[in-house]
Amino acid sequence: SQTIHQWPATLVQPVGSPLSLECTVEGTSNPNLYWYRQAAGRGLQLLFYSVGIGQISSEVPQNLSASRPQDRQFILSSKKLLLSDSGFYLCAGTYRAGYNEQFFGPGTRLTVL
Amino acid sequence: AQTVTQSQPEMSVQEAETVTLSCTYDTSESDYYLFWYKQPPSRQMILVIRQEAYKQQNATENRFSVNFQKAAKSFSLKISDSQLGDAAMYFCAYRRVSGGSYIPTFGRGTSLIVHP
């Protein structure tokens, strides 16, 4: 079965520091991959999605960027974190066949101080 | 653009009773997929149930079932014999059948509280 790994689980970073969150996928190849941010008690905000290596689409303008260096690897980055970047970040993947429901990683809780 | 509305920010239920979470959506498509996801306090999102729009039969997964009313664009989730472990945020999601990006549209969620 498919599994998404995310790390770290928790991260506390100072304002202005860089960020790198990694997401890797097991159990399926050539998935579509997504980065979401979720504020406390709120819904999911889609940040980026990727349909293949090197292909990134941004949904909202922001201080973040994403990259997909390998088929099963998706990275969320920032050169300089802002306080507003705090939140819960979820990586998700989708099969390219069937129901195409998303499967999610365990998430990373980011606190920017 | 498609929208998904969950009009109940919070619902509560007594253990062993039944609760229904509502979801409505707006689309001009005739075929699509609908999903319910559960996000417990651990925040790991888990697929609960899915429904294909062209199937008239309501999907069922153990204690979870849906009431899919295509004409009314309604997709409610019924949880029978509620358990303490059902306490979570529940998200309704819609996705078109075609489209290379496979991006679903999520509702804002309903927080379910289960009382012992």
PDB file of C-alpha atoms in Angstrom:
ATOM      1  CA  SER A   1       0.000   0.000   0.000  1.00  0.00           C
ATOM      2  CA  GLN A   2       1.042   3.571  -0.513  1.00  0.00           C
ATOM      3  CA  THR A   3       2.678   5.530   2.294  1.00  0.00           C
ATOM      4  CA  ILE A   4       3.852   9.106   2.579  1.00  0.00           C
ATOM      5  CA  HIS A   5       6.687   9.967   4.914  1.00  0.00           C
ATOM      6  CA  GLN A   6       7.266  13.479   6.159  1.00  0.00           C
ATOM      7  CA  TRP A   7       9.961  14.903   8.340  1.00  0.00           C
ATOM      8  CA  PRO A   8      10.517  16.455  10.644  1.00  0.00           C
ATOM      9  CA  ALA A   9       7.315  15.986  12.637  1.00  0.00           C
ATOM     10  CA  THR A  10       7.851  19.209  14.570  1.00  0.00           C
ATOM     11  CA  LEU A  11      10.027  22.187  13.811  1.00  0.00           C
ATOM     12  CA  VAL A  12      10.651  25.464  15.585  1.00  0.00           C
ATOM     13  CA  GLN A  13      12.532  28.037  13.547  1.00  0.00           C
ATOM     14  CA  PRO A  14      13.425  31.710  14.044  1.00  0.00           C
ATOM     15  CA  VAL A  15      12.126  34.361  11.696  1.00  0.00           C
ATOM     16  CA  GLY A  16      14.440  34.810   8.737  1.00  0.00           C
ATOM     17  CA  SER A  17      15.860  31.299   8.845  1.00  0.00           C
ATOM     18  CA  PRO A  18      15.620  28.882   5.900  1.00  0.00           C
ATOM     19  CA  LEU A  19      13.217  25.969   5.697  1.00  0.00           C
ATOM     20  CA  SER A  20      13.287  22.565   4.085  1.00  0.00           C
ATOM     21  CA  LEU A  21      10.487  20.050   4.595  1.00  0.00           C
ATOM     22  CA  GLU A  22      10.770  16.717   2.858  1.00  0.00           C
ATOM     23  CA  CYS A  23       8.102  14.331   1.673  1.00  0.00           C
ATOM     24  CA  THR A  24       8.750  10.889   0.196  1.00  0.00           C
ATOM     25  CA  VAL A  25       6.342   8.340  -1.204  1.00  0.00           C
ATOM     26  CA  GLU A  26       6.363   4.564  -1.040  1.00  0.00           C
ATOM     27  CA  GLY A  27       4.161   2.022  -2.782  1.00  0.00           C
ATOM     28  CA  THR A  28       3.313   3.865  -5.961  1.00  0.00           C
ATOM     29  CA  SER A  29       5.159   5.420  -8.829  1.00  0.00           C
ATOM     30  CA  ASN A  30       4.513   8.576 -10.780  1.00  0.00           C
ATOM     31  CA  PRO A  31       2.047  10.035  -8.290  1.00  0.00           C
ATOM     32  CA  ASN A  32       0.767  13.568  -8.286  1.00  0.00           C
ATOM     33  CA  LEU A  33       2.054  15.251  -5.143  1.00  0.00           C
ATOM     34  CA  TYR A  34       0.687  18.158  -3.139  1.00  0.00           C
ATOM     35  CA  TRP A  35       1.694  20.455  -0.304  1.00  0.00           C
ATOM     36  CA  TYR A  36      -1.079  21.804   1.927  1.00  0.00           C
ATOM     37  CA  ARG A  37      -0.997  24.175   4.884  1.00  0.00           C
ATOM     38  CA  GLN A  38      -3.566  23.956   7.624  1.00  0.00           C
ATOM     39  CA  ALA A  39      -4.081  26.613  10.277  1.00  0.00           C
ATOM     40  CA  ALA A  40      -5.381  25.468  13.663  1.00  0.00           C
ATOM     41  CA  GLY A  41      -9.002  24.369  13.424  1.00  0.00           C
ATOM     42  CA  ARG A  42      -9.182  25.328   9.770  1.00  0.00           C
ATOM     43  CA  GLY A  43      -9.393  23.677   6.402  1.00  0.00           C
ATOM     44  CA  LEU A  44      -6.685  22.812   3.923  1.00  0.00           C
ATOM     45  CA  GLN A  45      -4.979  25.429   1.801  1.00  0.00           C
ATOM     46  CA  LEU A  46      -3.284  24.014  -1.287  1.00  0.00           C
ATOM     47  CA  LEU A  47       0.174  25.516  -1.707  1.00  0.00           C
ATOM     48  CA  PHE A  48       1.812  23.551  -4.522  1.00  0.00           C
ATOM     49  CA  TYR A  49       1.216  20.495  -6.631  1.00  0.00           C
ATOM     50  CA  SER A  50       3.376  18.481  -8.978  1.00  0.00           C
ATOM     51  CA  VAL A  51       2.455  16.086 -11.765  1.00  0.00           C
ATOM     52  CA  GLY A  52       6.029  14.950 -12.364  1.00  0.00           C
ATOM     53  CA  ILE A  53       9.742  15.497 -11.804  1.00  0.00           C
ATOM     54  CA  GLY A  54      10.617  19.167 -12.065  1.00  0.00           C
ATOM     55  CA  GLN A  55       6.996  20.173 -12.662  1.00  0.00           C
ATOM     56  CA  ILE A  56       5.647  22.482  -9.968  1.00  0.00           C
ATOM     57  CA  SER A  57       2.469  24.525  -9.941  1.00  0.00           C
ATOM     58  CA  SER A  58       1.888  27.195  -7.316  1.00  0.00           C
ATOM     59  CA  GLU A  59      -1.603  27.890  -6.087  1.00  0.00           C
ATOM     60  CA  VAL A  60      -0.954  30.944  -3.950  1.00  0.00           C
ATOM     61  CA  PRO A  61       1.784  33.591  -3.993  1.00  0.00           C
ATOM     62  CA  GLN A  62       3.863  33.297  -0.860  1.00  0.00           C
ATOM     63  CA  ASN A  63       7.220  33.058   0.768  1.00  0.00           C
ATOM     64  CA  LEU A  64       7.551  29.367  -0.025  1.00  0.00           C
ATOM     65  CA  SER A  65       8.740  27.300  -2.959  1.00  0.00           C
ATOM     66  CA  ALA A  66       8.600  23.638  -3.860  1.00  0.00           C
ATOM     67  CA  SER A  67      10.737  21.239  -5.824  1.00  0.00           C
ATOM     68  CA  ARG A  68      10.436  17.677  -7.069  1.00  0.00           C
ATOM     69  CA  PRO A  69      13.928  16.350  -7.732  1.00  0.00           C
ATOM     70  CA  GLN A  70      12.815  12.710  -7.930  1.00  0.00           C
ATOM     71  CA  ASP A  71       9.574  10.932  -8.773  1.00  0.00           C
ATOM     72  CA  ARG A  72       8.809  10.117  -5.162  1.00  0.00           C
ATOM     73  CA  GLN A  73      10.308  13.148  -3.456  1.00  0.00           C
ATOM     74  CA  PHE A  74       8.668  16.510  -2.895  1.00  0.00           C
ATOM     75  CA  ILE A  75      10.362  19.320  -0.985  1.00  0.00           C
ATOM     76  CA  LEU A  76       8.910  22.505   0.480  1.00  0.00           C
ATOM     77  CA  SER A  77      11.404  25.303   1.045  1.00  0.00           C
ATOM     78  CA  SER A  78      11.821  28.872   2.095  1.00  0.00           C
ATOM     79  CA  LYS A  79      14.870  31.116   2.053  1.00  0.00           C
ATOM     80  CA  LYS A  80      13.622  33.310   4.896  1.00  0.00           C
ATOM     81  CA  LEU A  81      10.736  32.285   7.120  1.00  0.00           C
ATOM     82  CA  LEU A  82       8.055  34.724   8.218  1.00  0.00           C
ATOM     83  CA  LEU A  83       5.881  34.526  11.319  1.00  0.00           C
ATOM     84  CA  SER A  84       2.915  33.902   9.038  1.00  0.00           C
ATOM     85  CA  ASP A  85       4.532  30.717   7.756  1.00  0.00           C
ATOM     86  CA  SER A  86       3.689  28.968  11.023  1.00  0.00           C
ATOM     87  CA  GLY A  87       1.203  26.154  10.612  1.00  0.00           C
ATOM     88  CA  PHE A  88       0.695  22.493   9.969  1.00  0.00           C
ATOM     89  CA  TYR A  89       2.039  21.278   6.635  1.00  0.00           C
ATOM     90  CA  LEU A  90       0.668  18.206   4.962  1.00  0.00           C
ATOM     91  CA  CYS A  91       2.061  16.357   1.987  1.00  0.00           C
ATOM     92  CA  ALA A  92      -0.398  14.318  -0.084  1.00  0.00           C
ATOM     93  CA  GLY A  93      -0.266  12.058  -3.104  1.00  0.00           C
ATOM     94  CA  THR A  94      -2.737  10.767  -5.642  1.00  0.00           C
ATOM     95  CA  TYR A  95      -2.864   7.704  -7.800  1.00  0.00           C
ATOM     96  CA  ARG A  96      -3.155   8.401 -11.474  1.00  0.00           C
ATOM     97  CA  ALA A  97      -5.853   5.782 -11.873  1.00  0.00           C
ATOM     98  CA  GLY A  98      -8.988   4.724 -10.112  1.00  0.00           C
ATOM     99  CA  TYR A  99     -10.682   7.008  -7.684  1.00  0.00           C
ATOM    100  CA  ASN A 100      -7.708   9.300  -7.357  1.00  0.00           C
ATOM    101  CA  GLU A 101      -8.342   9.887  -3.699  1.00  0.00           C
ATOM    102  CA  GLN A 102      -5.502  11.515  -1.871  1.00  0.00           C
ATOM    103  CA  PHE A 103      -3.360   9.756   0.696  1.00  0.00           C
ATOM    104  CA  PHE A 104      -1.640  11.925   3.249  1.00  0.00           C
ATOM    105  CA  GLY A 105       1.534  12.048   5.245  1.00  0.00           C
ATOM    106  CA  PRO A 106       1.578  12.580   9.021  1.00  0.00           C
ATOM    107  CA  GLY A 107       2.328  16.282   8.681  1.00  0.00           C
ATOM    108  CA  THR A 108       4.887  18.729  10.044  1.00  0.00           C
ATOM    109  CA  ARG A 109       4.031  21.295  12.680  1.00  0.00           C
ATOM    110  CA  LEU A 110       6.081  24.422  12.009  1.00  0.00           C
ATOM    111  CA  THR A 111       6.379  27.224  14.529  1.00  0.00           C
ATOM    112  CA  VAL A 112       8.195  30.375  13.493  1.00  0.00           C
ATOM    113  CA  LEU A 113       9.281  32.549  16.409  1.00  0.00           C
TER     114      LEU A 113
ATOM    115  CA  ALA B   1     -15.448  26.766 -10.010  1.00  0.00           C
ATOM    116  CA  GLN B   2     -16.494  23.948  -7.759  1.00  0.00           C
ATOM    117  CA  THR B   3     -17.266  24.713  -4.129  1.00  0.00           C
ATOM    118  CA  VAL B   4     -17.845  22.405  -1.181  1.00  0.00           C
ATOM    119  CA  THR B   5     -19.831  23.613   1.813  1.00  0.00           C
ATOM    120  CA  GLN B   6     -19.932  22.034   5.236  1.00  0.00           C
ATOM    121  CA  SER B   7     -22.440  24.125   7.126  1.00  0.00           C
ATOM    122  CA  GLN B   8     -21.843  22.532  10.544  1.00  0.00           C
ATOM    123  CA  PRO B   9     -18.572  23.731  12.109  1.00  0.00           C
ATOM    124  CA  GLU B  10     -19.160  21.418  15.056  1.00  0.00           C
ATOM    125  CA  MET B  11     -21.388  18.464  15.871  1.00  0.00           C
ATOM    126  CA  SER B  12     -21.710  16.343  18.968  1.00  0.00           C
ATOM    127  CA  VAL B  13     -23.072  12.849  19.558  1.00  0.00           C
ATOM    128  CA  GLN B  14     -23.422  10.438  22.428  1.00  0.00           C
ATOM    129  CA  GLU B  15     -21.429   7.254  22.250  1.00  0.00           C
ATOM    130  CA  ALA B  16     -23.374   4.447  20.490  1.00  0.00           C
ATOM    131  CA  GLU B  17     -25.756   6.894  18.819  1.00  0.00           C
ATOM    132  CA  THR B  18     -25.962   7.997  15.201  1.00  0.00           C
ATOM    133  CA  VAL B  19     -24.861  11.327  13.770  1.00  0.00           C
ATOM    134  CA  THR B  20     -25.079  12.810  10.286  1.00  0.00           C
ATOM    135  CA  LEU B  21     -22.615  15.345   8.905  1.00  0.00           C
ATOM    136  CA  SER B  22     -23.800  17.436   6.005  1.00  0.00           C
ATOM    137  CA  CYS B  23     -21.991  18.453   2.847  1.00  0.00           C
ATOM    138  CA  THR B  24     -23.226  20.257  -0.247  1.00  0.00           C
ATOM    139  CA  TYR B  25     -21.297  21.069  -3.373  1.00  0.00           C
ATOM    140  CA  ASP B  26     -21.672  23.060  -6.512  1.00  0.00           C
ATOM    141  CA  THR B  27     -20.619  21.760  -9.906  1.00  0.00           C
ATOM    142  CA  SER B  28     -21.672  21.743 -13.521  1.00  0.00           C
ATOM    143  CA  GLU B  29     -20.041  18.365 -14.140  1.00  0.00           C
ATOM    144  CA  SER B  30     -22.126  15.216 -14.518  1.00  0.00           C
ATOM    145  CA  ASP B  31     -19.496  12.772 -13.324  1.00  0.00           C
ATOM    146  CA  TYR B  32     -17.185  13.279 -10.391  1.00  0.00           C
ATOM    147  CA  TYR B  33     -15.959  11.739  -7.164  1.00  0.00           C
ATOM    148  CA  LEU B  34     -16.889  12.651  -3.621  1.00  0.00           C
ATOM    149  CA  PHE B  35     -14.928  11.787  -0.510  1.00  0.00           C
ATOM    150  CA  TRP B  36     -15.100  12.041   3.242  1.00  0.00           C
ATOM    151  CA  TYR B  37     -11.809  12.311   5.117  1.00  0.00           C
ATOM    152  CA  LYS B  38     -11.244  12.034   8.846  1.00  0.00           C
ATOM    153  CA  GLN B  39      -8.545  13.989  10.692  1.00  0.00           C
ATOM    154  CA  PRO B  40      -8.206  12.806  14.306  1.00  0.00           C
ATOM    155  CA  PRO B  41      -6.226  14.752  16.939  1.00  0.00           C
ATOM    156  CA  SER B  42      -3.037  13.183  15.547  1.00  0.00           C
ATOM    157  CA  ARG B  43      -3.846  15.210  12.395  1.00  0.00           C
ATOM    158  CA  GLN B  44      -3.205  12.268  10.052  1.00  0.00           C
ATOM    159  CA  MET B  45      -5.801  12.553   7.292  1.00  0.00           C
ATOM    160  CA  ILE B  46      -7.539   9.269   6.566  1.00  0.00           C
ATOM    161  CA  LEU B  47      -9.989   8.445   3.790  1.00  0.00           C
ATOM    162  CA  VAL B  48     -13.303   7.331   5.286  1.00  0.00           C
ATOM    163  CA  ILE B  49     -15.478   6.722   2.268  1.00  0.00           C
ATOM    164  CA  ARG B  50     -15.790   7.604  -1.410  1.00  0.00           C
ATOM    165  CA  GLN B  51     -18.609   7.834  -3.913  1.00  0.00           C
ATOM    166  CA  GLU B  52     -18.701   7.983  -7.687  1.00  0.00           C
ATOM    167  CA  ALA B  53     -21.388  10.320  -8.966  1.00  0.00           C
ATOM    168  CA  TYR B  54     -22.608   7.940 -11.665  1.00  0.00           C
ATOM    169  CA  LYS B  55     -23.341   5.253  -9.073  1.00  0.00           C
ATOM    170  CA  GLN B  56     -26.784   5.652  -7.574  1.00  0.00           C
ATOM    171  CA  GLN B  57     -26.108   3.251  -4.739  1.00  0.00           C
ATOM    172  CA  ASN B  58     -24.889   4.936  -1.601  1.00  0.00           C
ATOM    173  CA  ALA B  59     -21.426   3.881  -0.471  1.00  0.00           C
ATOM    174  CA  THR B  60     -21.028   2.082   2.842  1.00  0.00           C
ATOM    175  CA  GLU B  61     -17.949   1.236   4.889  1.00  0.00           C
ATOM    176  CA  ASN B  62     -18.841  -0.592   8.088  1.00  0.00           C
ATOM    177  CA  ARG B  63     -20.420   1.999  10.418  1.00  0.00           C
ATOM    178  CA  PHE B  64     -19.991   4.793   7.892  1.00  0.00           C
ATOM    179  CA  SER B  65     -22.458   5.399   5.104  1.00  0.00           C
ATOM    180  CA  VAL B  66     -23.368   8.262   2.843  1.00  0.00           C
ATOM    181  CA  ASN B  67     -26.610   9.716   1.601  1.00  0.00           C
ATOM    182  CA  PHE B  68     -25.802  10.887  -1.903  1.00  0.00           C
ATOM    183  CA  GLN B  69     -28.462  13.075  -3.466  1.00  0.00           C
ATOM    184  CA  LYS B  70     -27.088  14.021  -6.872  1.00  0.00           C
ATOM    185  CA  ALA B  71     -29.903  16.329  -7.923  1.00  0.00           C
ATOM    186  CA  ALA B  72     -29.673  18.221  -4.666  1.00  0.00           C
ATOM    187  CA  LYS B  73     -25.842  18.113  -4.787  1.00  0.00           C
ATOM    188  CA  SER B  74     -25.767  16.770  -1.279  1.00  0.00           C
ATOM    189  CA  PHE B  75     -23.365  14.220   0.185  1.00  0.00           C
ATOM    190  CA  SER B  76     -23.936  13.600   3.888  1.00  0.00           C
ATOM    191  CA  LEU B  77     -22.012  11.180   6.079  1.00  0.00           C
ATOM    192  CA  LYS B  78     -23.815   9.020   8.608  1.00  0.00           C
ATOM    193  CA  ILE B  79     -21.876   7.478  11.453  1.00  0.00           C
ATOM    194  CA  SER B  80     -23.746   4.712  13.237  1.00  0.00           C
ATOM    195  CA  ASP B  81     -22.950   3.368  16.698  1.00  0.00           C
ATOM    196  CA  SER B  82     -20.569   6.256  17.325  1.00  0.00           C
ATOM    197  CA  GLN B  83     -17.372   5.444  19.161  1.00  0.00           C
ATOM    198  CA  LEU B  84     -14.979   7.644  21.094  1.00  0.00           C
ATOM    199  CA  GLY B  85     -12.415   7.053  18.370  1.00  0.00           C
ATOM    200  CA  ASP B  86     -14.706   8.733  15.860  1.00  0.00           C
ATOM    201  CA  ALA B  87     -13.981  12.099  17.459  1.00  0.00           C
ATOM    202  CA  ALA B  88     -12.183  14.054  14.766  1.00  0.00           C
ATOM    203  CA  MET B  89     -12.446  16.739  12.131  1.00  0.00           C
ATOM    204  CA  TYR B  90     -14.284  15.483   9.065  1.00  0.00           C
ATOM    205  CA  PHE B  91     -13.704  16.952   5.630  1.00  0.00           C
ATOM    206  CA  CYS B  92     -15.875  16.524   2.575  1.00  0.00           C
ATOM    207  CA  ALA B  93     -14.100  16.717  -0.782  1.00  0.00           C
ATOM    208  CA  TYR B  94     -15.061  16.843  -4.441  1.00  0.00           C
ATOM    209  CA  ARG B  95     -12.975  15.952  -7.459  1.00  0.00           C
ATOM    210  CA  ARG B  96     -13.655  15.996 -11.161  1.00  0.00           C
ATOM    211  CA  VAL B  97     -13.232  12.731 -13.019  1.00  0.00           C
ATOM    212  CA  SER B  98     -10.998  14.219 -15.689  1.00  0.00           C
ATOM    213  CA  GLY B  99      -8.119  16.578 -15.185  1.00  0.00           C
ATOM    214  CA  GLY B 100      -4.421  15.873 -15.026  1.00  0.00           C
ATOM    215  CA  SER B 101      -3.810  17.639 -11.751  1.00  0.00           C
ATOM    216  CA  TYR B 102      -6.406  15.658  -9.767  1.00  0.00           C
ATOM    217  CA  ILE B 103      -6.885  18.531  -7.368  1.00  0.00           C
ATOM    218  CA  PRO B 104      -9.800  18.015  -4.994  1.00  0.00           C
ATOM    219  CA  THR B 105     -11.849  20.793  -3.484  1.00  0.00           C
ATOM    220  CA  PHE B 106     -12.228  20.455   0.278  1.00  0.00           C
ATOM    221  CA  GLY B 107     -14.876  21.804   2.595  1.00  0.00           C
ATOM    222  CA  ARG B 108     -13.858  23.697   5.723  1.00  0.00           C
ATOM    223  CA  GLY B 109     -14.536  20.709   7.942  1.00  0.00           C
ATOM    224  CA  THR B 110     -16.861  19.654  10.746  1.00  0.00           C
ATOM    225  CA  SER B 111     -15.505  18.919  14.188  1.00  0.00           C
ATOM    226  CA  LEU B 112     -17.216  15.870  15.685  1.00  0.00           C
ATOM    227  CA  ILE B 113     -17.306  15.518  19.453  1.00  0.00           C
ATOM    228  CA  VAL B 114     -18.265  12.144  20.914  1.00  0.00           C
ATOM    229  CA  HIS B 115     -19.553  12.119  24.490  1.00  0.00           C
ATOM    230  CA  PRO B 116     -19.122   8.982  26.591  1.00  0.00           C
TER     231      PRO B 116
END
